[in-house]
Amino acid sequence: MLPDVISSGSAAPAPASDLAASDPLACGVPMISAEVAVHVLALVGDLSMGQPPAQSQRAARLAAQVAQLDGAGAQDILHARLVALLRWSGCTANAAGFANLLGDDVGGREAMLRHGLPPDHPLTFSNIEPLARIHCEVAGDVAGMLGLPPAVEAGLRHVWEHFDGSGAPQQLSGDQVPALVYYTSLAGDLDILGRTHGTDSAIRMVLASGGIKYPAPLAERVAAQAGAWLAALDGQDTLASSGELPAHEVPLSIVADLIELKLPWLTGYSRRVSELAARAAALAGLPPLQQRGLVRAALLHGIGRVSVSNTIWERAGRPGVDDWERIRLAPYWTARAGALIPALREHTALASQLYERLDGTGYFRGLDRDTLGQPARLLAVAAAHAALCARRPWRAALTMGEAADLLTQQAADGLFDADAVRWVLAAAAGNSLPAPVRKGLLSEREVEVLRRISLGESNKEAARVMQISPSTVRTHVESIFRKLHCSTRAAATLKGLNLGLI
């Protein structure tokens, strides 16, 4: 339940010097169980690929059954479930590439998965291989960051390989491909094709892919069981665990960082919102439990954003009517995550109110001052402030003063709570210290290059801002890749965030 709304007699903001003593971030990085992290990343992947929100859960059940049918042991069955749950975890990183190729990264990939692309579609091995490489590297890195077994990481690094060597990124074949990849690929095909084409057609299509995507004998054994498996799936609780998933804790920021790979200009945005909201909440005197809830809500608020195509988010000018209908669904899917993953319910409920406004003009519920509590009011202003002070493809970043003037005016117009604006501006004024950097891993110049490329800048763009040559930027990028043990900018960004470099 949300607390009462802010009264008009709120106290004045505390001095910025009081921030250090009451800083809620001093208690450490918000953590989440690895099991919950896997489930939320599975949902993010489903939404990114245009799939129903339980598709990866269904595929994970089928992958476990395929593994068992193939004689796999208990550990490999569990690993198959994990690979199936996380197989889309690299898809935010290559969303921009698919948007460029297909015009719609979400709808285009949904069509690709159900074999619905037209005969003259632009996908070829030469243009899909770089995207598969990005996907696989990021997915493997995510498994490492989540502390999952090496076999799961290996499966995710090769999740697009095919039995006949026609896959990517390394064109492995036969026994070179981990068996977990075959289990996952077969299970995913069976579920998606069964749902979109019917069971009989799905079985025929799976058999046709035998010897190409996965071993033909395995496809034949699965085809014999497919009808019963698919019928049983519809009556099951997709989140019920058939084997215990890892329960150790991992940073919640992994979820936010992975989501924001979809739009490079958003890199680190949720982290900034969470820090600003937490400090504002401390200044406003919110109880520690609500402060921690704000941090978690800020890190989770972007879940629904992945359901909207990059072409909509990056379209020049004001979104059209159709665009707005899709955009309004973003916080809906964030709220829906709490219904699907009960451990997140409280925090996603708050996160889904980030775009609501006091005058009722926000979305998706159209809540107003009578229903929006103080945490929601602070979160909305913190998000707006962080967005205004960051560059976007269609505008330059506002200065702190310009952002303060605009938010103050919008509070006067009835969009934001005036007290919440004062708390956030006070928190922002006392939040001028740079983020800590791990010394010795990268040079200061390499850190700056990493910051630039993490925002989606090309070598030429970074060189112009830094006043160095593009070849020097390229040399720094190569050094960054070598030191961070990665080969793509998306993976370097994810690792840089995880290591506190950016």
Coordinates of C-alpha atoms in Angstrom, one line a residue:
M1 CA 0.0 0.0 0.0
L2 CA 1.2 3.5 -0.9
P3 CA 1.7 6.0 1.9
D4 CA -0.4 9.2 2.2
V5 CA 0.2 12.0 -0.3
I6 CA 2.6 14.8 0.6
S7 CA 1.0 17.6 2.6
S8 CA 1.5 21.2 1.6
G9 CA 3.4 21.9 4.8
S10 CA 6.5 19.8 4.1
A11 CA 9.7 21.0 5.6
A12 CA 12.4 22.8 3.6
P13 CA 15.2 20.6 2.0
A14 CA 18.1 19.7 4.3
P15 CA 21.5 21.2 3.4
A16 CA 23.5 19.3 0.9
S17 CA 26.1 18.7 3.5
D18 CA 23.7 16.4 5.3
L19 CA 23.8 13.9 2.4
A20 CA 26.8 12.0 3.5
A21 CA 25.4 11.2 7.0
S22 CA 22.0 10.1 5.6
D23 CA 23.1 8.5 2.3
P24 CA 21.0 5.3 1.8
L25 CA 23.6 4.0 -0.7
A26 CA 26.1 3.6 2.1
C27 CA 24.3 0.4 3.0
G28 CA 25.6 -1.3 -0.2
V29 CA 24.4 -2.3 -3.6
P30 CA 20.9 -3.7 -3.8
M31 CA 20.9 -7.4 -4.2
I32 CA 18.5 -10.0 -5.6
S33 CA 18.6 -13.8 -5.7
A34 CA 20.1 -15.3 -8.8
E35 CA 16.9 -17.3 -9.3
V36 CA 14.8 -14.1 -9.4
A37 CA 17.4 -12.4 -11.6
V38 CA 17.2 -15.3 -14.1
H39 CA 13.4 -15.1 -14.1
V40 CA 13.3 -11.3 -14.7
L41 CA 15.9 -11.5 -17.4
A42 CA 13.9 -14.3 -19.1
L43 CA 10.9 -11.9 -19.1
V44 CA 13.0 -9.1 -20.5
G45 CA 14.2 -11.4 -23.3
D46 CA 10.7 -12.5 -24.1
L47 CA 9.5 -8.9 -24.4
S48 CA 12.5 -7.9 -26.5
M49 CA 11.9 -10.8 -29.0
G50 CA 8.2 -10.0 -29.3
Q51 CA 7.2 -13.2 -27.4
P52 CA 4.5 -13.8 -24.7
P53 CA 5.9 -13.1 -21.3
A54 CA 6.2 -16.8 -20.3
Q55 CA 7.8 -18.1 -23.5
S56 CA 11.2 -18.7 -22.0
Q57 CA 9.7 -20.4 -19.0
R58 CA 7.8 -22.8 -21.3
A59 CA 10.9 -23.4 -23.4
A60 CA 12.9 -24.1 -20.2
R61 CA 10.4 -26.8 -19.2
L62 CA 10.6 -28.3 -22.7
A63 CA 14.4 -28.1 -22.7
A64 CA 14.6 -30.1 -19.5
Q65 CA 12.3 -32.7 -21.0
V66 CA 14.5 -32.9 -24.2
A67 CA 17.6 -33.3 -22.0
Q68 CA 16.0 -36.0 -20.0
L69 CA 14.9 -37.8 -23.1
D70 CA 18.5 -37.6 -24.4
G71 CA 19.7 -39.3 -21.2
A72 CA 21.2 -36.2 -19.5
G73 CA 21.9 -36.3 -15.8
A74 CA 20.2 -34.0 -13.2
Q75 CA 22.9 -31.3 -13.5
D76 CA 22.7 -31.1 -17.3
I77 CA 18.9 -31.0 -17.1
L78 CA 19.1 -28.0 -14.7
H79 CA 21.7 -26.4 -17.0
A80 CA 19.4 -26.9 -20.0
R81 CA 16.7 -25.0 -18.1
L82 CA 19.0 -22.2 -17.3
V83 CA 20.3 -21.8 -20.9
A84 CA 16.7 -21.8 -22.2
L85 CA 15.7 -19.2 -19.6
L86 CA 18.6 -16.9 -20.6
R87 CA 19.0 -17.6 -24.3
W88 CA 17.5 -14.2 -25.1
S89 CA 19.6 -12.3 -22.5
G90 CA 21.9 -10.9 -25.2
C91 CA 19.1 -9.6 -27.4
T92 CA 19.0 -6.1 -25.9
A93 CA 22.6 -5.6 -27.0
N94 CA 21.9 -6.1 -30.7
A95 CA 18.4 -4.5 -30.8
A96 CA 19.8 -1.5 -32.8
G97 CA 21.3 -3.8 -35.4
F98 CA 18.0 -5.7 -35.9
A99 CA 16.1 -2.4 -36.0
N100 CA 18.4 -1.2 -38.8
L101 CA 18.0 -4.4 -40.8
L102 CA 14.3 -5.1 -40.2
G103 CA 12.8 -1.7 -39.3
D104 CA 11.5 -3.1 -36.0
D105 CA 13.7 -5.1 -33.7
V106 CA 10.8 -6.4 -31.7
G107 CA 8.3 -7.3 -34.4
G108 CA 11.0 -8.3 -36.9
R109 CA 12.5 -10.8 -34.5
E110 CA 9.1 -12.2 -33.6
A111 CA 8.5 -12.8 -37.3
M112 CA 11.9 -14.4 -37.6
L113 CA 11.3 -16.9 -34.8
R114 CA 8.0 -18.1 -36.3
H115 CA 9.5 -18.3 -39.8
G116 CA 7.3 -15.3 -40.8
L117 CA 9.8 -13.1 -42.6
P118 CA 9.0 -12.6 -46.3
P119 CA 11.2 -14.4 -49.0
D120 CA 13.0 -11.1 -49.8
H121 CA 14.0 -10.3 -46.2
P122 CA 17.4 -8.7 -45.8
L123 CA 18.9 -11.2 -43.3
T124 CA 22.0 -13.0 -44.6
F125 CA 24.8 -14.8 -42.8
S126 CA 27.2 -11.8 -43.3
N127 CA 24.9 -9.3 -41.6
I128 CA 23.4 -11.6 -39.0
E129 CA 26.8 -13.0 -37.8
P130 CA 28.0 -9.7 -36.1
L131 CA 24.6 -9.5 -34.3
A132 CA 24.8 -13.1 -33.2
R133 CA 28.4 -12.5 -31.9
I134 CA 27.2 -9.6 -29.8
H135 CA 24.3 -11.6 -28.5
C136 CA 26.3 -14.6 -27.6
E137 CA 29.1 -12.6 -25.9
V138 CA 26.8 -10.6 -23.8
A139 CA 24.7 -13.6 -22.8
G140 CA 27.8 -15.5 -21.8
D141 CA 29.0 -12.5 -19.8
V142 CA 25.6 -12.3 -18.0
A143 CA 25.9 -15.9 -17.0
G144 CA 29.3 -15.2 -15.5
M145 CA 28.1 -12.1 -13.7
L146 CA 25.2 -14.2 -12.3
G147 CA 27.7 -16.8 -11.0
L148 CA 26.1 -19.6 -13.0
P149 CA 28.0 -22.8 -13.8
P150 CA 30.6 -22.8 -16.7
A151 CA 28.5 -25.2 -18.7
V152 CA 25.6 -22.7 -18.8
E153 CA 28.0 -19.9 -19.8
A154 CA 29.4 -22.0 -22.6
G155 CA 25.9 -22.9 -23.8
L156 CA 24.9 -19.2 -24.0
R157 CA 28.1 -18.3 -25.8
H158 CA 27.2 -20.8 -28.6
V159 CA 23.4 -20.5 -28.4
W160 CA 23.1 -19.6 -32.1
E161 CA 25.3 -22.5 -33.4
H162 CA 23.7 -25.2 -35.7
F163 CA 24.4 -28.9 -36.0
D164 CA 25.4 -28.5 -39.7
G165 CA 27.8 -25.6 -39.1
S166 CA 25.5 -23.0 -40.6
G167 CA 25.0 -21.1 -37.3
A168 CA 26.9 -18.3 -35.6
P169 CA 29.1 -16.9 -34.3
Q170 CA 31.8 -19.6 -34.9
Q171 CA 30.1 -21.9 -37.3
L172 CA 30.7 -24.9 -35.1
S173 CA 29.1 -28.2 -36.0
G174 CA 28.2 -31.6 -34.6
D175 CA 29.8 -32.4 -31.3
Q176 CA 31.6 -29.1 -31.3
V177 CA 28.3 -27.5 -30.2
P178 CA 27.4 -28.1 -26.6
A179 CA 24.4 -30.4 -26.2
L180 CA 22.7 -27.8 -24.1
V181 CA 22.4 -25.6 -27.3
Y182 CA 20.5 -28.4 -29.1
Y183 CA 18.2 -29.0 -26.2
T184 CA 17.4 -25.2 -26.0
S185 CA 17.1 -24.7 -29.7
L186 CA 14.8 -27.7 -30.2
A187 CA 12.6 -26.7 -27.2
G188 CA 12.3 -23.1 -28.3
D189 CA 11.3 -24.1 -31.8
L190 CA 8.8 -26.6 -30.6
D191 CA 7.1 -24.0 -28.3
I192 CA 7.1 -21.1 -30.6
L193 CA 6.1 -23.0 -33.7
G194 CA 3.4 -25.0 -31.8
R195 CA 1.9 -21.8 -30.5
T196 CA 2.0 -20.0 -33.9
H197 CA 1.4 -22.8 -36.4
G198 CA -0.2 -25.6 -34.3
T199 CA 1.2 -28.8 -33.0
D200 CA 1.2 -30.9 -36.2
S201 CA 2.9 -28.2 -38.2
A202 CA 5.4 -27.6 -35.4
I203 CA 6.4 -31.3 -35.4
R204 CA 6.8 -31.2 -39.2
M205 CA 9.0 -28.1 -39.0
V206 CA 11.1 -29.5 -36.2
L207 CA 11.7 -32.7 -38.2
A208 CA 12.7 -30.6 -41.2
S209 CA 15.3 -28.8 -39.1
G210 CA 16.7 -32.1 -37.9
G211 CA 20.3 -32.5 -39.2
I212 CA 20.4 -28.7 -39.8
K213 CA 19.8 -26.9 -36.4
Y214 CA 20.0 -30.0 -34.2
P215 CA 20.8 -33.7 -34.6
A216 CA 18.1 -35.5 -36.7
P217 CA 17.8 -38.5 -34.3
L218 CA 17.1 -36.1 -31.4
A219 CA 14.5 -34.3 -33.4
E220 CA 12.8 -37.6 -34.2
R221 CA 12.7 -38.7 -30.6
V222 CA 11.3 -35.3 -29.5
A223 CA 8.7 -35.3 -32.3
A224 CA 7.2 -38.5 -30.9
Q225 CA 6.6 -36.8 -27.5
A226 CA 5.9 -33.3 -28.7
G227 CA 2.1 -33.5 -28.8
A228 CA 1.8 -34.7 -25.2
W229 CA 4.5 -32.2 -24.0
L230 CA 2.8 -29.2 -25.5
A231 CA -0.6 -30.2 -24.3
A232 CA 0.7 -30.6 -20.7
L233 CA 2.5 -27.2 -20.9
D234 CA -0.8 -25.2 -21.1
G235 CA -2.0 -26.4 -17.7
Q236 CA 1.2 -25.8 -15.8
D237 CA 2.4 -22.9 -13.7
T238 CA 5.3 -21.7 -15.8
L239 CA 7.2 -20.3 -12.8
A240 CA 7.0 -23.5 -10.7
S241 CA 10.5 -24.9 -10.4
S242 CA 11.1 -28.5 -11.5
G243 CA 14.7 -28.2 -10.2
E244 CA 16.2 -25.8 -7.8
L245 CA 17.7 -22.7 -9.5
P246 CA 20.7 -20.9 -7.9
A247 CA 19.7 -19.0 -4.8
H248 CA 22.9 -16.9 -4.1
E249 CA 22.6 -13.1 -4.3
V250 CA 23.7 -10.9 -7.2
P251 CA 23.5 -7.2 -7.8
L252 CA 20.1 -6.0 -9.0
S253 CA 21.9 -3.4 -11.2
I254 CA 22.7 -6.3 -13.7
V255 CA 19.1 -6.2 -14.7
A256 CA 19.1 -2.4 -15.3
D257 CA 22.4 -2.5 -17.2
L258 CA 21.3 -5.3 -19.5
I259 CA 18.0 -3.5 -20.3
E260 CA 19.8 -0.3 -21.2
L261 CA 22.1 -2.0 -23.8
K262 CA 19.0 -1.7 -26.0
L263 CA 19.5 2.1 -26.3
P264 CA 23.1 3.0 -25.8
W265 CA 22.2 6.6 -25.0
L266 CA 20.4 5.3 -21.9
T267 CA 23.6 3.6 -20.4
G268 CA 23.6 4.1 -16.7
Y269 CA 20.3 6.0 -16.6
S270 CA 18.6 3.7 -14.1
R271 CA 21.6 3.8 -11.8
R272 CA 21.5 7.6 -11.9
V273 CA 17.8 7.6 -11.2
S274 CA 18.2 5.2 -8.3
E275 CA 21.0 7.2 -6.7
L276 CA 19.1 10.5 -7.1
A277 CA 15.8 9.1 -5.8
A278 CA 17.5 7.5 -2.8
R279 CA 19.3 10.7 -1.8
A280 CA 16.1 12.7 -2.2
A281 CA 14.2 10.2 -0.1
A282 CA 16.8 10.4 2.6
L283 CA 16.6 14.2 2.7
A284 CA 12.8 14.0 2.7
G285 CA 12.9 11.8 5.8
L286 CA 11.3 8.7 4.2
P287 CA 11.8 5.5 6.3
P288 CA 14.8 3.3 5.3
L289 CA 12.5 0.6 3.9
Q290 CA 10.9 3.1 1.5
Q291 CA 14.4 4.5 0.6
R292 CA 15.5 1.0 -0.4
G293 CA 12.3 0.4 -2.2
L294 CA 12.9 3.5 -4.3
V295 CA 16.3 2.3 -5.3
R296 CA 15.0 -1.1 -6.4
A297 CA 12.0 0.4 -8.3
A298 CA 14.4 2.7 -10.2
L299 CA 16.6 -0.2 -11.2
L300 CA 13.5 -2.2 -12.4
H301 CA 11.5 0.6 -14.1
G302 CA 12.9 -0.1 -17.6
I303 CA 11.6 -3.7 -17.9
G304 CA 8.7 -2.7 -20.0
R305 CA 10.8 -0.4 -22.2
V306 CA 12.2 -3.4 -24.1
S307 CA 8.8 -4.3 -25.5
V308 CA 8.9 -1.1 -27.6
S309 CA 10.8 -1.0 -30.9
N310 CA 14.0 1.0 -31.1
T311 CA 12.6 2.8 -34.1
I312 CA 9.9 4.3 -31.9
W313 CA 12.2 5.3 -29.1
E314 CA 14.6 7.0 -31.6
R315 CA 12.1 8.5 -34.0
A316 CA 12.8 12.2 -34.6
G317 CA 10.0 14.6 -33.5
R318 CA 7.0 14.0 -31.4
P319 CA 5.7 10.4 -31.3
G320 CA 2.5 9.7 -33.3
V321 CA -0.7 8.2 -32.0
D322 CA 0.4 4.6 -32.8
D323 CA 3.7 5.2 -31.2
W324 CA 2.1 6.5 -28.0
E325 CA -0.1 3.4 -27.7
R326 CA 3.1 1.3 -27.7
I327 CA 4.9 3.6 -25.3
R328 CA 2.1 3.6 -22.8
L329 CA 2.4 -0.2 -22.6
A330 CA 6.0 0.0 -21.3
P331 CA 5.0 0.7 -17.6
Y332 CA 2.2 -1.9 -18.0
W333 CA 4.8 -4.6 -18.7
T334 CA 6.9 -3.4 -15.8
A335 CA 3.9 -3.8 -13.5
R336 CA 3.1 -7.1 -15.1
A337 CA 6.5 -8.4 -14.2
G338 CA 5.4 -8.2 -10.5
A339 CA 2.4 -10.4 -11.2
L340 CA 4.6 -13.0 -13.0
I341 CA 7.5 -12.8 -10.5
P342 CA 6.0 -12.3 -7.0
A343 CA 9.3 -11.4 -5.4
L344 CA 9.3 -8.2 -7.5
R345 CA 5.7 -7.2 -7.0
E346 CA 6.1 -4.4 -4.5
H347 CA 9.0 -2.8 -6.4
T348 CA 7.6 -3.1 -9.9
A349 CA 4.3 -1.6 -8.7
L350 CA 6.1 1.5 -7.7
A351 CA 8.4 1.4 -10.8
S352 CA 5.3 1.3 -13.0
Q353 CA 4.2 4.7 -11.6
L354 CA 7.3 6.5 -12.8
Y355 CA 5.5 8.2 -15.8
E356 CA 2.3 9.1 -13.9
R357 CA 1.7 12.8 -13.2
L358 CA -0.2 14.6 -10.5
D359 CA -2.8 16.1 -12.9
G360 CA -3.7 12.7 -14.3
T361 CA -2.0 13.1 -17.7
G362 CA 0.6 10.5 -17.2
Y363 CA 0.5 6.8 -18.1
F364 CA -0.3 3.9 -18.0
R365 CA -3.0 4.1 -15.4
G366 CA -3.7 7.9 -15.4
L367 CA -3.2 8.2 -11.7
D368 CA -3.3 11.6 -10.0
R369 CA -2.5 13.4 -6.8
D370 CA -5.1 11.6 -4.9
T371 CA -3.5 8.2 -5.5
L372 CA 0.2 8.9 -6.0
G373 CA 2.2 8.7 -2.7
Q374 CA 5.5 10.4 -1.8
P375 CA 7.8 7.6 -3.1
A376 CA 6.1 7.7 -6.5
R377 CA 6.3 11.5 -6.6
L378 CA 10.0 11.4 -5.8
L379 CA 10.7 8.7 -8.3
A380 CA 9.0 10.6 -11.1
V381 CA 10.9 13.8 -10.5
A382 CA 14.3 11.9 -10.1
A383 CA 13.7 10.2 -13.4
A384 CA 12.8 13.4 -15.2
H385 CA 15.8 15.2 -13.7
A386 CA 18.2 12.4 -14.8
A387 CA 16.7 12.3 -18.3
L388 CA 16.8 16.1 -18.7
C389 CA 20.5 16.3 -17.7
A390 CA 21.5 13.6 -20.2
R391 CA 22.0 13.8 -23.9
R392 CA 19.3 12.3 -26.1
P393 CA 19.6 11.6 -29.9
W394 CA 17.1 14.5 -30.5
R395 CA 18.5 17.1 -28.1
A396 CA 21.5 18.1 -26.0
A397 CA 21.7 17.6 -22.3
L398 CA 20.2 20.4 -20.2
T399 CA 22.4 22.1 -17.6
M400 CA 21.5 21.6 -13.9
G401 CA 20.0 25.1 -13.8
E402 CA 17.9 24.6 -17.0
A403 CA 16.6 21.3 -15.6
A404 CA 15.8 22.9 -12.3
D405 CA 13.9 25.8 -14.0
L406 CA 11.9 23.4 -16.2
L407 CA 11.0 21.0 -13.3
T408 CA 10.0 24.0 -11.1
Q409 CA 7.7 25.3 -13.9
Q410 CA 6.2 21.9 -14.4
A411 CA 5.5 21.6 -10.7
A412 CA 3.7 25.0 -10.9
D413 CA 1.7 23.6 -13.8
G414 CA 0.6 20.7 -11.7
L415 CA 2.6 17.9 -13.3
F416 CA 5.0 17.3 -10.4
D417 CA 4.9 17.7 -6.7
A418 CA 6.7 20.9 -5.7
D419 CA 8.1 19.3 -2.5
A420 CA 9.4 16.4 -4.5
V421 CA 11.1 18.8 -6.9
R422 CA 12.8 20.6 -4.1
W423 CA 14.1 17.4 -2.5
V424 CA 15.4 16.1 -5.9
L425 CA 17.1 19.4 -6.7
A426 CA 18.7 19.4 -3.3
A427 CA 19.9 15.8 -3.8
A428 CA 21.2 16.6 -7.2
A429 CA 23.1 19.7 -5.9
G430 CA 24.9 17.5 -3.4
N431 CA 25.6 14.7 -5.9
S432 CA 28.5 16.2 -7.8
L433 CA 31.2 13.6 -6.8
P434 CA 32.3 11.4 -9.8
A435 CA 31.6 7.7 -9.6
P436 CA 34.4 5.7 -8.2
V437 CA 36.8 4.1 -10.7
R438 CA 38.7 1.0 -10.2
K439 CA 42.3 2.1 -10.4
G440 CA 44.8 0.3 -12.5
L441 CA 42.4 -1.7 -14.7
L442 CA 42.0 1.0 -17.4
S443 CA 43.9 4.3 -17.9
E444 CA 42.0 7.5 -17.4
R445 CA 41.9 8.0 -21.1
E446 CA 40.6 4.5 -21.7
V447 CA 37.9 5.1 -19.2
E448 CA 36.8 8.2 -21.0
V449 CA 36.8 6.3 -24.3
L450 CA 34.8 3.6 -22.7
R451 CA 32.3 6.2 -21.5
R452 CA 31.9 7.7 -25.0
I453 CA 31.4 4.4 -26.8
S454 CA 29.1 3.1 -24.1
L455 CA 26.7 5.9 -25.1
G456 CA 26.7 4.7 -28.7
E457 CA 29.3 7.2 -30.1
S458 CA 31.3 6.1 -33.1
N459 CA 35.1 6.4 -33.1
K460 CA 34.8 9.6 -35.1
E461 CA 32.3 11.1 -32.7
A462 CA 34.3 10.2 -29.6
A463 CA 37.5 11.6 -31.3
R464 CA 35.8 14.9 -32.0
V465 CA 34.6 15.3 -28.4
M466 CA 37.9 14.2 -26.9
Q467 CA 39.9 16.2 -29.5
I468 CA 42.0 13.2 -30.5
S469 CA 42.3 11.3 -33.8
P470 CA 39.9 8.4 -34.7
S471 CA 42.9 6.1 -35.0
T472 CA 43.8 6.9 -31.4
V473 CA 40.3 6.1 -30.3
R474 CA 40.5 2.8 -32.2
T475 CA 43.8 2.0 -30.4
H476 CA 42.2 2.7 -27.0
V477 CA 39.1 0.6 -27.9
E478 CA 41.4 -2.3 -28.8
S479 CA 43.2 -2.0 -25.5
I480 CA 39.9 -1.8 -23.6
F481 CA 38.7 -5.0 -25.3
R482 CA 41.9 -6.7 -24.4
K483 CA 41.9 -5.7 -20.8
L484 CA 38.2 -6.4 -20.3
H485 CA 38.4 -9.7 -22.2
C486 CA 35.6 -8.9 -24.7
S487 CA 35.3 -8.2 -28.4
T488 CA 32.2 -6.1 -28.7
R489 CA 31.2 -2.6 -27.5
A490 CA 28.0 -3.9 -25.8
A491 CA 30.0 -6.4 -23.8
A492 CA 32.6 -3.7 -22.9
T493 CA 29.7 -1.5 -21.7
L494 CA 28.2 -4.2 -19.6
K495 CA 31.5 -5.1 -18.0
G496 CA 32.4 -1.4 -17.5
L497 CA 29.2 -0.8 -15.6
N498 CA 29.6 -4.0 -13.5
L499 CA 33.1 -3.0 -12.6
G500 CA 32.3 0.5 -11.7
L501 CA 34.3 2.0 -14.5
I502 CA 31.4 4.0 -16.0

